[in-house]
Amino acid sequence: MKFFSIRHTISFCFCVGLTANAIGQVSPLDPKYSVSTRKPLIGAIVAVDTIILGGTIVTMDGDRRVIENGAVAVKGDKIVAIGKRADISKQYHAVRSINATGRVIIPGLINTHTHVPMVLFRGISDDLDLQEWLTKYIFPAEAKNVDEAFVRAGTRLGLAEMIRGGTTTYCDMYYFEDAIAEESKRAGVRGVLGETVLDFPAPDNKTWDAALAYSERYILKWKNDPLIVAALAPHAPYTVSTEHLQAARKLSDKLNSPLVIHVAETKKEVDDIKAQKGATPVKYLENIGFLNERVVAAHTIFVTDEEIDILNNRDVGAGHCPQSNMKLAAGTAPVPKMLAKGLAVGLGTDGAASNNDLNMWEEMDTAAKLHKLISGDPKVASAEQMFEMATIRGARALDLDKITGSIELGKRADIAIVDFDSLHQTPFYNVYSHLVYATKASDVRTVIINGRVVMLDRRLLTLDERAIKIDANLYHKKIIQSLRN
Ligand SMILES: [Zn+2]
């Protein structure tokens, strides 16, 4: 939702271990492993780094193939083979095998909108209207607590939560975004990470010029990084002037970087923009030449049919955040219409202060049920459509669908392996139904991002869970104290 914020640095705990993998082979679990040093066993056998064996692969490719008793071979950062277990195990030999028998292998989930450090404000205040929530709690808490160390500690907590729930890519907007990028890179999580710029002093940059200069340095620093896409995030049409929105677009053109923005989130925003600019938010952004394929617009709740067409024609990505929108009683985006028109709309959690978690499984489930209820039609927002929004369509919204969002040859290996035998998943008839309506984040067992195993059998390999909790609880005390002062 919103935020505000401050500075110094906290040391990062990096965890590497040795353990037995799920199929019983003992292999080094250095998460930085890259290329196998083993030679192929015989001429016809190809050496790869990791093979996931057995299980049902939900590819989310163009044909929506679901492969029973399948296997996926990964070499370096890429998927090099997908098929039946029997065929893949004949042709490929891996340093590491992961047994997925009885499990489901899915593309890593894509969270198209959040403010990751805000996990440290989780539950700080609930059940209020937006203005009271923002002005009495969030803004003061941010003003008194947000600095670079806060952002780093919050990011590590959020990353751990996301990995545990099978999220492999997220789109963020906050302050000190370069620190968020560094933490994400270290943890091995893919991100489109937008530095928030707005017309008044922020925790990191006190003027517009300073914010733009910071953003340019930040974006250039991460150019061509395999995991991090550095972006510019003008906060919203009501917090950034026309002139500054145009300047942000110009900088984005120069650097070829995404533009992340909140759009049409509340009725008040629509009324204000209409009164001040003579057009509703999407039309206004179109009129001033802001929209293009690099724009990721969060919320897009109050949009007309014509505005959905504008977003579609400009190839804008949208981030639908059902739980945040419900909790703040903001409204409901016309998602079934967006899907029918082919818009690149994904799902997002929004910040944890307005959610209160980063759980994409709940977003899928909630989105399906919310749109059925609002439309009075249980046939809209099907389980398969919601899973698509959390994977390949979310990747499209972030302009990353060429590299992630599905399990396909040549794409980056962003994969989650999910248990399917818990009580709440028994019995099992339909894979999409189970993924959307029955599966919990705690059912995710193993997560691979860009070919690197970041969680194996529920054990985080790139983040220190214990240290993260200690840091978060220290902030809890500090935040409570700050609100008393
Ligand atoms: Zn937001």
XYZ file of C-alpha atoms and ligand atoms in Angstrom:
486
model
C 0.000 0.000 0.000
C 1.977 3.033 1.124
C 4.940 3.797 3.263
C 7.624 6.292 4.082
C 11.016 6.328 5.873
C 15.963 6.531 7.077
C 20.139 4.416 7.418
C 23.132 2.074 8.231
C 23.855 -1.560 7.590
C 23.368 -4.933 9.163
C 25.561 -7.944 8.496
C 24.140 -10.695 6.377
C 24.031 -14.265 7.568
C 24.764 -16.728 4.839
C 24.021 -20.352 5.317
C 25.582 -23.168 3.348
C 25.357 -26.798 4.278
C 25.881 -30.404 3.379
C 22.916 -32.702 3.414
C 21.290 -35.718 1.842
C 18.934 -34.834 -0.968
C 15.436 -36.146 -1.286
C 16.378 -39.168 -3.356
C 19.045 -40.184 -0.907
C 22.215 -39.157 -2.719
C 24.574 -37.068 -0.657
C 25.602 -33.984 -2.518
C 27.228 -30.654 -1.703
C 24.527 -28.064 -1.235
C 26.574 -25.021 -1.900
C 23.787 -22.840 -3.265
C 26.280 -21.169 -5.564
C 26.907 -24.400 -7.459
C 26.913 -23.795 -11.154
C 28.217 -26.315 -13.632
C 28.844 -29.969 -13.030
C 32.463 -31.017 -13.228
C 31.455 -34.607 -13.899
C 31.909 -35.977 -17.373
C 29.018 -37.702 -19.143
C 28.999 -41.411 -18.254
C 28.781 -42.556 -21.843
C 28.636 -40.769 -25.164
C 24.867 -40.454 -25.339
C 24.390 -39.259 -21.780
C 24.484 -35.534 -21.131
C 25.795 -34.122 -17.869
C 23.579 -31.603 -16.103
C 23.576 -30.067 -12.646
C 20.178 -31.054 -11.285
C 17.437 -33.450 -12.277
C 14.024 -33.368 -10.650
C 12.670 -36.902 -10.966
C 9.109 -38.133 -10.729
C 6.047 -36.108 -9.819
C 3.546 -34.249 -11.942
C 4.906 -31.296 -13.909
C 2.446 -28.439 -14.393
C 4.363 -26.674 -17.156
C 2.120 -23.616 -17.840
C 3.576 -23.677 -21.372
C 1.487 -22.619 -24.387
C -0.223 -26.030 -24.530
C -0.702 -26.139 -20.749
C 0.975 -29.546 -20.696
C 0.751 -31.512 -17.479
C 3.275 -34.372 -17.441
C 2.704 -37.282 -15.068
C 5.744 -39.071 -13.701
C 7.917 -36.432 -15.320
C 11.432 -35.105 -14.974
C 13.153 -31.758 -15.461
C 16.880 -31.392 -16.165
C 18.657 -28.163 -15.221
C 22.096 -27.047 -16.337
C 23.537 -23.805 -15.029
C 20.594 -21.401 -14.818
C 18.453 -23.053 -17.512
C 15.951 -25.818 -18.054
C 17.548 -28.109 -20.641
C 15.066 -30.988 -20.751
C 11.479 -31.752 -19.729
C 9.681 -35.015 -20.293
C 8.807 -38.395 -18.903
C 11.018 -39.623 -16.081
C 11.973 -42.762 -18.006
C 13.194 -40.768 -21.021
C 15.025 -38.025 -19.131
C 16.826 -40.392 -16.776
C 18.113 -42.374 -19.767
C 19.552 -39.292 -21.450
C 20.811 -37.124 -18.582
C 23.137 -37.624 -15.680
C 23.110 -35.106 -12.833
C 25.318 -34.124 -9.945
C 22.149 -33.751 -7.877
C 18.846 -35.590 -8.150
C 15.750 -34.381 -6.356
C 13.026 -36.937 -5.872
C 9.600 -35.425 -6.577
C 7.613 -38.653 -6.645
C 4.062 -38.002 -5.487
C 4.666 -34.252 -5.631
C 3.797 -31.519 -8.091
C 6.447 -29.517 -9.936
C 5.320 -25.996 -10.781
C 6.822 -22.786 -12.153
C 7.897 -20.575 -9.251
C 5.148 -18.130 -8.270
C 5.310 -14.473 -9.273
C 4.237 -11.730 -6.860
C 3.559 -8.706 -9.068
C 3.192 -6.131 -6.292
C 4.648 -5.706 -2.829
C 6.688 -3.468 -0.550
C 8.842 -6.178 0.935
C 10.400 -4.436 3.993
C 6.893 -3.641 5.271
C 6.745 -7.170 6.715
C 8.223 -5.497 9.808
C 4.906 -3.589 10.130
C 2.838 -6.781 9.855
C -0.205 -6.388 12.114
C 0.835 -2.993 13.466
C -2.781 -1.848 13.043
C -5.767 -3.438 11.365
C -9.447 -2.893 10.722
C -9.189 0.818 9.997
C -10.065 2.882 6.972
C -7.225 3.808 4.675
C -6.719 7.412 5.818
C -6.733 6.610 9.539
C -4.515 3.562 9.008
C -2.015 5.569 6.985
C -1.882 8.776 8.982
C -2.079 7.377 12.520
C 0.099 4.295 12.110
C 1.933 3.665 8.854
C 3.323 7.126 8.099
C 4.507 7.789 11.698
C 5.954 4.276 12.005
C 7.801 4.699 8.713
C 9.029 8.199 9.512
C 10.491 6.998 12.819
C 11.873 3.612 11.804
C 12.682 3.195 8.132
C 16.383 3.407 7.333
C 18.675 1.195 5.299
C 19.180 -1.292 8.145
C 15.403 -1.590 8.607
C 14.964 -2.175 4.884
C 17.640 -4.884 4.849
C 16.219 -6.717 7.885
C 12.672 -6.500 6.508
C 13.772 -7.650 3.074
C 15.493 -10.751 4.470
C 12.367 -11.615 6.455
C 10.147 -11.096 3.417
C 12.465 -13.077 1.131
C 12.481 -16.017 3.545
C 8.686 -15.957 3.703
C 8.415 -15.765 -0.076
C 10.845 -18.623 -0.710
C 9.029 -20.783 1.842
C 5.830 -20.209 -0.104
C 7.315 -20.963 -3.529
C 7.562 -17.370 -4.783
C 10.602 -17.024 -7.036
C 10.020 -13.572 -8.572
C 8.601 -10.422 -6.999
C 7.965 -6.853 -8.014
C 8.761 -4.350 -5.284
C 8.514 -0.635 -4.627
C 10.080 0.925 -1.558
C 13.000 3.063 -0.438
C 16.707 2.169 -0.354
C 15.848 -0.182 -3.201
C 19.534 -0.797 -3.926
C 19.788 -2.450 -0.473
C 16.703 -4.545 -1.331
C 18.390 -5.566 -4.587
C 21.588 -6.560 -2.741
C 19.669 -8.689 -0.231
C 17.602 -10.307 -2.990
C 20.681 -11.082 -5.049
C 22.380 -12.666 -2.048
C 19.316 -14.769 -1.246
C 19.041 -15.753 -4.931
C 15.536 -14.351 -5.520
C 14.504 -12.759 -8.823
C 13.062 -9.254 -8.590
C 11.807 -6.272 -10.522
C 12.747 -3.772 -7.851
C 11.493 -0.217 -8.108
C 13.028 2.713 -6.254
C 10.090 4.822 -5.075
C 10.173 8.451 -6.150
C 7.579 11.059 -5.186
C 7.082 14.782 -4.796
C 7.908 15.067 -1.122
C 10.885 14.043 1.008
C 11.322 10.291 1.360
C 13.373 8.353 3.900
C 16.241 7.925 1.463
C 16.089 10.948 -0.831
C 14.881 14.350 0.295
C 14.327 15.977 -3.106
C 13.034 14.876 -6.501
C 16.400 15.568 -8.152
C 18.233 13.505 -5.529
C 15.719 10.658 -5.976
C 16.145 10.664 -9.747
C 19.943 10.772 -9.488
C 19.865 7.868 -6.989
C 17.552 5.922 -9.314
C 19.815 6.388 -12.328
C 22.899 5.211 -10.399
C 20.930 2.286 -8.984
C 19.522 1.184 -12.353
C 22.907 1.424 -14.074
C 24.547 -0.587 -11.263
C 22.243 -3.574 -11.896
C 22.222 -3.499 -15.712
C 22.361 -7.012 -17.181
C 22.169 -8.725 -13.811
C 20.774 -12.264 -14.194
C 18.349 -11.857 -11.239
C 17.718 -8.186 -10.543
C 15.816 -5.846 -12.845
C 16.252 -2.388 -11.342
C 13.248 -0.155 -11.887
C 11.900 3.297 -11.212
C 8.716 3.532 -9.135
C 6.876 6.861 -9.243
C 4.516 6.254 -6.326
C 1.105 7.177 -7.812
C -0.620 9.798 -9.985
C -1.711 11.644 -6.820
C 1.774 11.828 -5.234
C 3.828 12.631 -8.352
C 3.215 15.698 -10.564
C 2.622 15.481 -14.312
C 6.023 16.995 -14.970
C 7.721 14.457 -12.716
C 5.782 11.501 -14.153
C 6.995 12.565 -17.589
C 10.561 12.919 -16.278
C 10.342 9.403 -14.826
C 9.136 8.046 -18.165
C 12.007 9.839 -19.919
C 14.578 8.306 -17.564
C 12.961 4.900 -18.043
C 13.258 5.348 -21.832
C 16.912 6.321 -21.526
C 17.791 3.375 -19.263
C 15.274 0.875 -20.687
C 14.009 0.152 -17.188
C 10.513 -0.700 -15.919
C 8.181 1.855 -14.333
C 6.247 0.571 -11.333
C 3.281 2.644 -10.127
C 0.023 2.440 -8.107
C -2.963 3.278 -10.344
C -6.675 3.765 -9.603
C -6.500 2.174 -6.166
C -9.242 4.208 -4.476
C -12.390 6.045 -5.440
C -10.894 9.180 -3.886
C -7.871 8.959 -6.215
C -10.162 8.714 -9.234
C -12.266 11.692 -8.081
C -9.206 13.822 -7.285
C -7.365 13.084 -10.542
C -10.551 13.702 -12.504
C -11.038 17.062 -10.770
C -7.384 18.109 -11.101
C -6.433 16.650 -14.488
C -9.764 16.314 -16.252
C -9.478 12.563 -16.766
C -9.586 9.309 -14.809
C -6.154 7.948 -13.771
C -5.473 5.545 -16.673
C -6.677 8.065 -19.261
C -4.654 10.784 -17.589
C -1.507 8.617 -17.707
C -2.242 7.882 -21.373
C -2.776 11.596 -22.127
C 0.578 12.588 -20.657
C 2.429 9.837 -22.556
C 3.356 7.790 -19.505
C 2.097 4.341 -20.505
C 4.093 1.754 -22.413
C 5.079 -1.908 -22.221
C 7.539 -1.242 -19.403
C 4.845 0.018 -17.024
C 3.622 -2.237 -14.191
C 0.445 -0.747 -12.711
C -0.609 -2.032 -9.305
C -4.281 -2.351 -8.338
C -6.097 -0.814 -11.364
C -9.361 -1.187 -9.444
C -11.370 1.689 -10.901
C -10.874 1.202 -14.626
C -13.478 1.403 -17.383
C -13.677 -0.961 -20.359
C -12.037 1.745 -22.444
C -9.225 2.033 -19.905
C -8.640 -1.742 -19.929
C -8.271 -1.402 -23.714
C -5.774 1.435 -23.253
C -3.738 -0.696 -20.835
C -3.919 -3.597 -23.258
C -2.967 -1.549 -26.318
C 0.002 -0.106 -24.452
C 0.936 -3.605 -23.229
C 0.931 -2.401 -19.632
C 1.232 -5.075 -16.941
C -1.255 -4.986 -14.054
C -0.909 -6.310 -10.510
C -4.167 -7.415 -8.875
C -3.964 -7.534 -5.049
C -7.261 -9.042 -3.864
C -6.500 -9.456 -0.160
C -5.091 -5.954 0.325
C -7.978 -4.436 -1.632
C -10.484 -6.364 0.492
C -8.798 -5.552 3.807
C -8.761 -1.824 3.074
C -12.206 -2.056 1.437
C -10.693 -0.309 -1.583
C -12.794 -2.039 -4.229
C -12.569 -4.880 -6.727
C -10.641 -4.726 -10.006
C -12.622 -6.021 -13.022
C -10.324 -9.028 -13.411
C -12.687 -11.300 -15.406
C -12.966 -8.527 -18.012
C -9.216 -8.016 -17.997
C -8.676 -11.743 -18.553
C -11.278 -11.838 -21.342
C -9.484 -8.960 -23.088
C -6.107 -10.697 -22.705
C -4.538 -8.123 -20.377
C -1.244 -9.071 -18.740
C -2.631 -9.089 -15.219
C -0.867 -10.956 -12.429
C -1.478 -11.361 -8.704
C 0.224 -9.518 -5.882
C 0.179 -9.469 -2.111
C 0.856 -5.738 -1.665
C 2.838 -4.868 1.473
C 2.355 -7.077 4.529
C 0.964 -4.146 6.545
C -2.187 -4.371 4.443
C -2.433 -8.130 3.857
C -0.785 -9.351 6.344
C 1.523 -11.810 4.610
C 3.324 -12.507 1.324
C 1.437 -15.690 0.569
C 0.600 -16.116 -3.119
C -1.450 -19.268 -2.452
C -3.947 -17.214 -0.502
C -4.061 -14.592 -3.273
C -4.971 -17.240 -5.868
C -7.669 -18.725 -3.663
C -9.045 -15.315 -2.643
C -9.033 -13.930 -6.191
C -11.032 -16.875 -7.496
C -13.649 -16.579 -4.761
C -13.810 -12.768 -4.726
C -14.594 -12.504 -8.434
C -17.191 -15.268 -8.282
C -18.902 -13.479 -5.397
C -18.768 -9.992 -6.904
C -20.028 -11.141 -10.312
C -22.563 -13.619 -8.945
C -21.114 -16.114 -11.398
C -19.120 -19.123 -10.104
C -17.855 -19.789 -13.620
C -15.599 -16.727 -13.713
C -12.033 -16.727 -12.395
C -11.364 -20.451 -12.759
C -8.668 -22.227 -10.785
C -6.555 -22.605 -13.931
C -6.893 -18.884 -14.713
C -5.843 -17.936 -11.183
C -2.828 -20.261 -11.360
C -1.963 -18.695 -14.711
C -2.102 -15.228 -13.113
C 0.286 -16.393 -10.392
C 2.731 -17.793 -12.961
C 3.013 -17.096 -16.706
C 0.553 -14.196 -16.897
C 2.284 -12.589 -13.888
C 5.586 -13.020 -15.754
C 4.006 -11.233 -18.734
C 2.893 -8.391 -16.461
C 6.540 -7.936 -15.447
C 7.790 -8.397 -19.017
C 9.723 -11.482 -17.886
C 7.697 -14.135 -19.695
C 10.562 -14.935 -22.064
C 12.655 -16.160 -19.159
C 10.306 -17.309 -16.396
C 6.683 -18.086 -15.465
C 6.574 -21.561 -17.021
C 8.603 -24.759 -17.135
C 9.855 -24.717 -20.711
C 13.038 -25.561 -22.558
C 15.568 -22.751 -22.459
C 13.807 -20.796 -19.722
C 15.508 -20.051 -16.425
C 14.996 -22.803 -13.880
C 12.544 -21.073 -11.496
C 10.727 -24.059 -10.020
C 8.865 -25.065 -6.872
C 8.160 -28.636 -5.781
C 4.955 -28.991 -3.795
C 3.761 -31.781 -1.515
C 0.377 -33.178 -2.524
C -0.281 -35.691 0.222
C -1.244 -33.583 3.231
C -4.667 -34.157 4.824
C -6.105 -31.001 3.273
C -5.069 -32.283 -0.183
C -6.552 -35.759 0.203
C -8.058 -37.108 -2.026
C -6.813 -35.571 -5.256
C -8.792 -35.215 -8.502
C -7.688 -32.109 -10.387
C -4.286 -30.477 -10.206
C -5.350 -26.826 -10.756
C -8.210 -27.191 -8.280
C -5.806 -28.484 -5.653
C -3.162 -25.867 -6.371
C -5.622 -22.976 -6.021
C -8.224 -24.156 -3.517
C -6.412 -26.649 -1.258
C -2.658 -26.154 -1.242
C -0.987 -24.043 1.477
C 2.333 -22.233 1.377
C 3.627 -24.773 3.911
C 3.162 -27.530 1.322
C 6.049 -26.123 -0.750
C 9.076 -28.377 -0.158
C 11.858 -27.317 -2.483
C 12.511 -24.137 -4.465
C 14.970 -23.515 -7.283
C 15.618 -20.020 -8.668
C 17.811 -19.398 -11.710
C 19.090 -22.974 -11.353
C 20.119 -22.508 -7.717
C 18.429 -24.521 -4.978
C 17.355 -21.943 -2.381
C 15.186 -24.269 -0.280
C 15.557 -28.038 -0.040
C 13.033 -30.130 1.876
C 11.805 -26.993 3.728
C 15.337 -25.948 4.717
C 16.356 -22.470 3.574
C 19.828 -22.587 2.027
C 20.540 -18.924 1.390
C 19.004 -17.209 4.405
C 19.451 -17.712 8.154
C 15.941 -18.067 9.543
C 16.966 -17.807 13.187
C 18.927 -14.575 12.700
C 16.075 -13.121 10.633
C 13.592 -13.694 13.443
C 15.924 -12.197 16.055
C 16.367 -9.044 13.921
C 12.618 -8.764 13.279
C 11.788 -9.062 16.980
C 14.304 -6.330 17.824
C 12.509 -4.080 15.327
C 9.179 -5.019 16.875
C 10.321 -3.533 20.215
C 11.762 -0.455 18.532
C 8.633 0.194 16.473
C 6.291 -0.078 19.465
C 8.505 2.304 21.415
C 8.621 4.782 18.532
C 4.830 4.965 18.312
C 4.595 5.782 22.031
C 6.973 8.739 21.751
Zn 1.235 -0.996 -2.938
